[in-house]
PDB file of C-alpha atoms in Angstrom:
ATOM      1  CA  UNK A   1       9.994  13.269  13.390  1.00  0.00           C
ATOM      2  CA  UNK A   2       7.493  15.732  12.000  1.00  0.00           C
ATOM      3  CA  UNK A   3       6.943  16.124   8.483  1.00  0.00           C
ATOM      4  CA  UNK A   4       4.964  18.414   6.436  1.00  0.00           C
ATOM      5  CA  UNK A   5       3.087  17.779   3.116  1.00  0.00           C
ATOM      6  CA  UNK A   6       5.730  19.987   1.112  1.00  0.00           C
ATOM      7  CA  UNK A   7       8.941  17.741   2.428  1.00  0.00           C
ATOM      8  CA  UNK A   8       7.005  14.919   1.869  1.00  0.00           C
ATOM      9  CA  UNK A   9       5.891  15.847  -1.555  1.00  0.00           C
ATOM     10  CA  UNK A  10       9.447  16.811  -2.460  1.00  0.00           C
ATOM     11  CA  UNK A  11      10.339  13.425  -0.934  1.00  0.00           C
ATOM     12  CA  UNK A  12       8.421  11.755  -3.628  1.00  0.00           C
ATOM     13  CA  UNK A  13       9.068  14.254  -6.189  1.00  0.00           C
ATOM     14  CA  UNK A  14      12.656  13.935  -5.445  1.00  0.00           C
ATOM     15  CA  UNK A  15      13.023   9.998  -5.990  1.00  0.00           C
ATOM     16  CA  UNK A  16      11.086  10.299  -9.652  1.00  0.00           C
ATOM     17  CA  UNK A  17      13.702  12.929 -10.436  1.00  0.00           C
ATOM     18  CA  UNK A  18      16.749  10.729  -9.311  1.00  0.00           C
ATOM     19  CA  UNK A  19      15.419   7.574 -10.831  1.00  0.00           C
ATOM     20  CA  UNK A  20      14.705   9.273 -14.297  1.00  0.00           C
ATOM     21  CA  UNK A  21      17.283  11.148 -14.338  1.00  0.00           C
ATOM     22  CA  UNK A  22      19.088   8.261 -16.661  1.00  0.00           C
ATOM     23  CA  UNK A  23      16.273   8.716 -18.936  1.00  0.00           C
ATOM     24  CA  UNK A  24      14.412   5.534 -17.592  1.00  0.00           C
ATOM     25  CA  UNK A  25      12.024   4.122 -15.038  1.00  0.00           C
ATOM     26  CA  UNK A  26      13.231   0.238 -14.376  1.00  0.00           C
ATOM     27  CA  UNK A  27      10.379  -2.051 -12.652  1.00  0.00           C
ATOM     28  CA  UNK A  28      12.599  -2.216  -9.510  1.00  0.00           C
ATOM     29  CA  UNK A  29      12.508   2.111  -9.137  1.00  0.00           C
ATOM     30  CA  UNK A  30       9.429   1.477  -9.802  1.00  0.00           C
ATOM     31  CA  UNK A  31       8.520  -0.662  -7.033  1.00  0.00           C
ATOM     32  CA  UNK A  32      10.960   1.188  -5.189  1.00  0.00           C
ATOM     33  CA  UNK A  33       8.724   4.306  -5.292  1.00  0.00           C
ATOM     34  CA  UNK A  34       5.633   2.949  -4.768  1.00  0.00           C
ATOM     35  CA  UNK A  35       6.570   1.769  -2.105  1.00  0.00           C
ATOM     36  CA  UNK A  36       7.732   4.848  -0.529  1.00  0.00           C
ATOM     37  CA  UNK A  37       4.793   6.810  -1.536  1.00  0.00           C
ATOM     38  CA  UNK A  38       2.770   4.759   0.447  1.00  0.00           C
ATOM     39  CA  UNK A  39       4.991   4.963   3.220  1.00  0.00           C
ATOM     40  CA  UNK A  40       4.588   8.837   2.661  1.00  0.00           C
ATOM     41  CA  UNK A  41       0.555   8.549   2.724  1.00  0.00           C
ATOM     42  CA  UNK A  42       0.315   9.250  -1.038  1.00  0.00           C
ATOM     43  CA  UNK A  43      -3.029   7.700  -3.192  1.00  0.00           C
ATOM     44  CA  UNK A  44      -1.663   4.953  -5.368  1.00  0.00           C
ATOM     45  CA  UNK A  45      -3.132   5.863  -8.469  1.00  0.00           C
ATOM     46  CA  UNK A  46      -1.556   9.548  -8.108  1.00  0.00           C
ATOM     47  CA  UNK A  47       2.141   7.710  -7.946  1.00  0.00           C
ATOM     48  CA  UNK A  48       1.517   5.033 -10.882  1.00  0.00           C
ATOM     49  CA  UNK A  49      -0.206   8.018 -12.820  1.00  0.00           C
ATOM     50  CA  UNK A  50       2.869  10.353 -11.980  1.00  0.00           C
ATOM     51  CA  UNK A  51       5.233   7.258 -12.459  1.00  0.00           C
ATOM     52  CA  UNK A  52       3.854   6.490 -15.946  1.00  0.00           C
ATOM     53  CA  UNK A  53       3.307   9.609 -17.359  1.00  0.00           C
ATOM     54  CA  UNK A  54       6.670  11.115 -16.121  1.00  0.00           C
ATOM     55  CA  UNK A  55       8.813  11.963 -19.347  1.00  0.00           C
ATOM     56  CA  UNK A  56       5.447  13.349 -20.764  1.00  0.00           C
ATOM     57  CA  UNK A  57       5.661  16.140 -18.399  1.00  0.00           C
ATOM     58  CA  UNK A  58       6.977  19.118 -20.119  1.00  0.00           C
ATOM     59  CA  UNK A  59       6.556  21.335 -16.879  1.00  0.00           C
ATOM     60  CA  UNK A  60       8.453  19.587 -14.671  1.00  0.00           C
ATOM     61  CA  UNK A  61      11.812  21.069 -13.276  1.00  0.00           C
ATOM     62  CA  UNK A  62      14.463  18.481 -13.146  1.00  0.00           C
ATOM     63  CA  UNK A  63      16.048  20.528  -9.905  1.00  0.00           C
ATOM     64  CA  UNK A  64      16.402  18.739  -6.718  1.00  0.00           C
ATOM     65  CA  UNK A  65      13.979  19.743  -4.085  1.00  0.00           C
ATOM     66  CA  UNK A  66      15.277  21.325  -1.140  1.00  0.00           C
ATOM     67  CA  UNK A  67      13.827  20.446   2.857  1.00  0.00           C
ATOM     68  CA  UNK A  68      12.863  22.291   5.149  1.00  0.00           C
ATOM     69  CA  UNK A  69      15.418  20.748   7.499  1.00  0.00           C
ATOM     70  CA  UNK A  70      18.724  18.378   7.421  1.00  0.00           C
ATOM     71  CA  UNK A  71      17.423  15.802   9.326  1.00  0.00           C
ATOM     72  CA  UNK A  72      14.999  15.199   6.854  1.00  0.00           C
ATOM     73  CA  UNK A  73      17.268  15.911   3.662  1.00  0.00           C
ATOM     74  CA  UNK A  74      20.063  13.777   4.878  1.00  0.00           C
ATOM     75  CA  UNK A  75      17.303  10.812   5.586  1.00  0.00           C
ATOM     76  CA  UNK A  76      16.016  11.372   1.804  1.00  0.00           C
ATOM     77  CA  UNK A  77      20.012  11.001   0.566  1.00  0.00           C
ATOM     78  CA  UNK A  78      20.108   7.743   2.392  1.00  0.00           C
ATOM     79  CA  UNK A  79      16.391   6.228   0.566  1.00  0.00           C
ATOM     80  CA  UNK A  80      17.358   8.151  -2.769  1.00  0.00           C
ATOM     81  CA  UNK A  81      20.767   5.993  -2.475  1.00  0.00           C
ATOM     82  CA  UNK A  82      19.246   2.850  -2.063  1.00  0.00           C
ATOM     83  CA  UNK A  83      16.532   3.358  -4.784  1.00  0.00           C
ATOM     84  CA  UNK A  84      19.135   4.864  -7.062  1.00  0.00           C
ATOM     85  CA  UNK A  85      20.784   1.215  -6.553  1.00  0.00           C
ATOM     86  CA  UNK A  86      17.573  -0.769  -6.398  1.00  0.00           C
ATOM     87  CA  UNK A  87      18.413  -1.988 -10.317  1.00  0.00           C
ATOM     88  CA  UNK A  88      21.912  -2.762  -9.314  1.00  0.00           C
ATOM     89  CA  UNK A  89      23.606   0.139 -11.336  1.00  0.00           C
ATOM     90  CA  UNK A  90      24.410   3.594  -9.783  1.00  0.00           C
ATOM     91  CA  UNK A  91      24.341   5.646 -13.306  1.00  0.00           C
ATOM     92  CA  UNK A  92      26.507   8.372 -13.282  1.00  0.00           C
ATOM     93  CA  UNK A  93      23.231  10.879 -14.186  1.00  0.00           C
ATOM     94  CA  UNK A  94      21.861   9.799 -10.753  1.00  0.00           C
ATOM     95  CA  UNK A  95      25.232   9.874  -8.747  1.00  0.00           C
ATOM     96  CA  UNK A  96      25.265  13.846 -10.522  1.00  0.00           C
ATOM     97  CA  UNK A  97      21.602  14.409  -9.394  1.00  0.00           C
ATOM     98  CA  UNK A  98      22.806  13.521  -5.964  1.00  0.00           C
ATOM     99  CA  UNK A  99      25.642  15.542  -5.694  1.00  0.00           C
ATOM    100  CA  UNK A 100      23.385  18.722  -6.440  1.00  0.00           C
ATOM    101  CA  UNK A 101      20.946  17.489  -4.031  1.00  0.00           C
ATOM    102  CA  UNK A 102      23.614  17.612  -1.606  1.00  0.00           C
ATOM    103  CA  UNK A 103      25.158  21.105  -2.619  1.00  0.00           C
ATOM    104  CA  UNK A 104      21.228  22.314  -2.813  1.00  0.00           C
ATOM    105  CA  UNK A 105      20.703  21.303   1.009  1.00  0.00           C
ATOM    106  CA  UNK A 106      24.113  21.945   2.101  1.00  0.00           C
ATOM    107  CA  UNK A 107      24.838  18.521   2.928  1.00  0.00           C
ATOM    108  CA  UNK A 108      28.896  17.648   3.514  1.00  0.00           C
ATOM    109  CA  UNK A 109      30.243  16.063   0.897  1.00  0.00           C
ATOM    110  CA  UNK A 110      32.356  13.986   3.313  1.00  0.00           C
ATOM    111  CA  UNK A 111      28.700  13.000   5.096  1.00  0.00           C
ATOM    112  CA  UNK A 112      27.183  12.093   1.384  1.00  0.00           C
ATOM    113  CA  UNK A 113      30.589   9.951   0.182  1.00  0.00           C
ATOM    114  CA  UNK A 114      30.818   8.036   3.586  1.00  0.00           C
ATOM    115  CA  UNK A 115      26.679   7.184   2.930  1.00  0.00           C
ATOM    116  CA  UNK A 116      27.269   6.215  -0.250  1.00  0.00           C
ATOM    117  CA  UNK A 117      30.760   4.370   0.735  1.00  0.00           C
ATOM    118  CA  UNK A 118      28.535   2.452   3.424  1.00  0.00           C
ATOM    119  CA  UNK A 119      25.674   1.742   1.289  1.00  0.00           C
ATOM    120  CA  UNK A 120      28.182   0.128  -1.548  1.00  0.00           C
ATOM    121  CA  UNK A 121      29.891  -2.073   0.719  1.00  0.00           C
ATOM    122  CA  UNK A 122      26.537  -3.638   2.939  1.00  0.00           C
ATOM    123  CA  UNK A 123      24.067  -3.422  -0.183  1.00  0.00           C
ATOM    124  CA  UNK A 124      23.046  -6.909  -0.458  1.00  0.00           C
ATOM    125  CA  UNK A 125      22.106  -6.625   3.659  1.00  0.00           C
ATOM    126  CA  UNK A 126      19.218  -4.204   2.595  1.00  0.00           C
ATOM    127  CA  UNK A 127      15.595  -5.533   1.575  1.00  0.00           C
ATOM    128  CA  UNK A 128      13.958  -2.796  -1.444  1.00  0.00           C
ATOM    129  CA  UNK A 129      11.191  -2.407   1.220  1.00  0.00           C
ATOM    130  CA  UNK A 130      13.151  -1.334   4.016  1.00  0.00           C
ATOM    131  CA  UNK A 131      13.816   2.309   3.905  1.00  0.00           C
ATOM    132  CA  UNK A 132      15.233   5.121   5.947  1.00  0.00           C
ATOM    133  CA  UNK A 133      12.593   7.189   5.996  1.00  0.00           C
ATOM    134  CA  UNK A 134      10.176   4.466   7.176  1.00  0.00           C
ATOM    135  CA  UNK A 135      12.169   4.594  10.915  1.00  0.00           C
ATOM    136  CA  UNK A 136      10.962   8.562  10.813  1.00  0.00           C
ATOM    137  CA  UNK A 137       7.427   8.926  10.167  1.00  0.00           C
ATOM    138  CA  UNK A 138       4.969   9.605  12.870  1.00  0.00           C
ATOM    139  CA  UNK A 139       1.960   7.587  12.771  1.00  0.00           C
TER     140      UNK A 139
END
């Protein structure tokens, strides 16, 4: 699938939102998006810098980003799920941030609840390494 540098940009952008959005970073989101920026091609010390100094960031808009198309919006829900999850508590700030995410990239709602229904009952088969988005990316 091609990507461009704004979609992935948002992409990582995207997941910091979702995982702060409860006011914290836990060690496992934090893993969680390291891990995914490299996937993304994206220099470590940007993401720990951008990780760390997060809630400093007065400028930052808190809106979810919106793709350029579905394909690649509805393979961010399914990552932004699973690192939502990756400290074993779907917050109810993050399940919110989703839901706009969805409305923002006109993504069903019946498509987003079966994702998350699916994700909820097989989460212990997936590894925090093993992402959607990783099945995508060119090389």
């Amino acid at each position: 699938m091609e990507h461009n540098l704004l979609d992935r940009s948002n992409y990582f952008k995207g997941l910091l939102l979702l995982v702060a959005s409860d006011n914290k970073i836990t060690e496992n989101e934090k893993t969680a998006l390291r891990t995914l920026a490299k996937e993304l091609d994206f220099n470590q010390s940007f993401v720990n810098k951008a990780i760390e100094d997060f809630f400093e960031n007065e400028f930052l808009s808190y809106d979810p980003p919106i793709f350029s198309n579905d394909e690649f919006a509805k393979i961010f829900t399914k990552d932004a799920i699973r690192v939502a999850f990756s400290d074993k508590t779907l917050h109810i700030y993050e399940i919110d941030w989703l839901n706009n995410f969805v409305i923002k990239n006109n993504i069903s709602k019946e498509w987003f609840v079966n994702e998350l229904e699916i994700f909820l009952n097989n989460y212990e088969l997936y590894d925090l390494g093993d992402f959607e988005i990783q099945k995508h990316l060119q090389n």
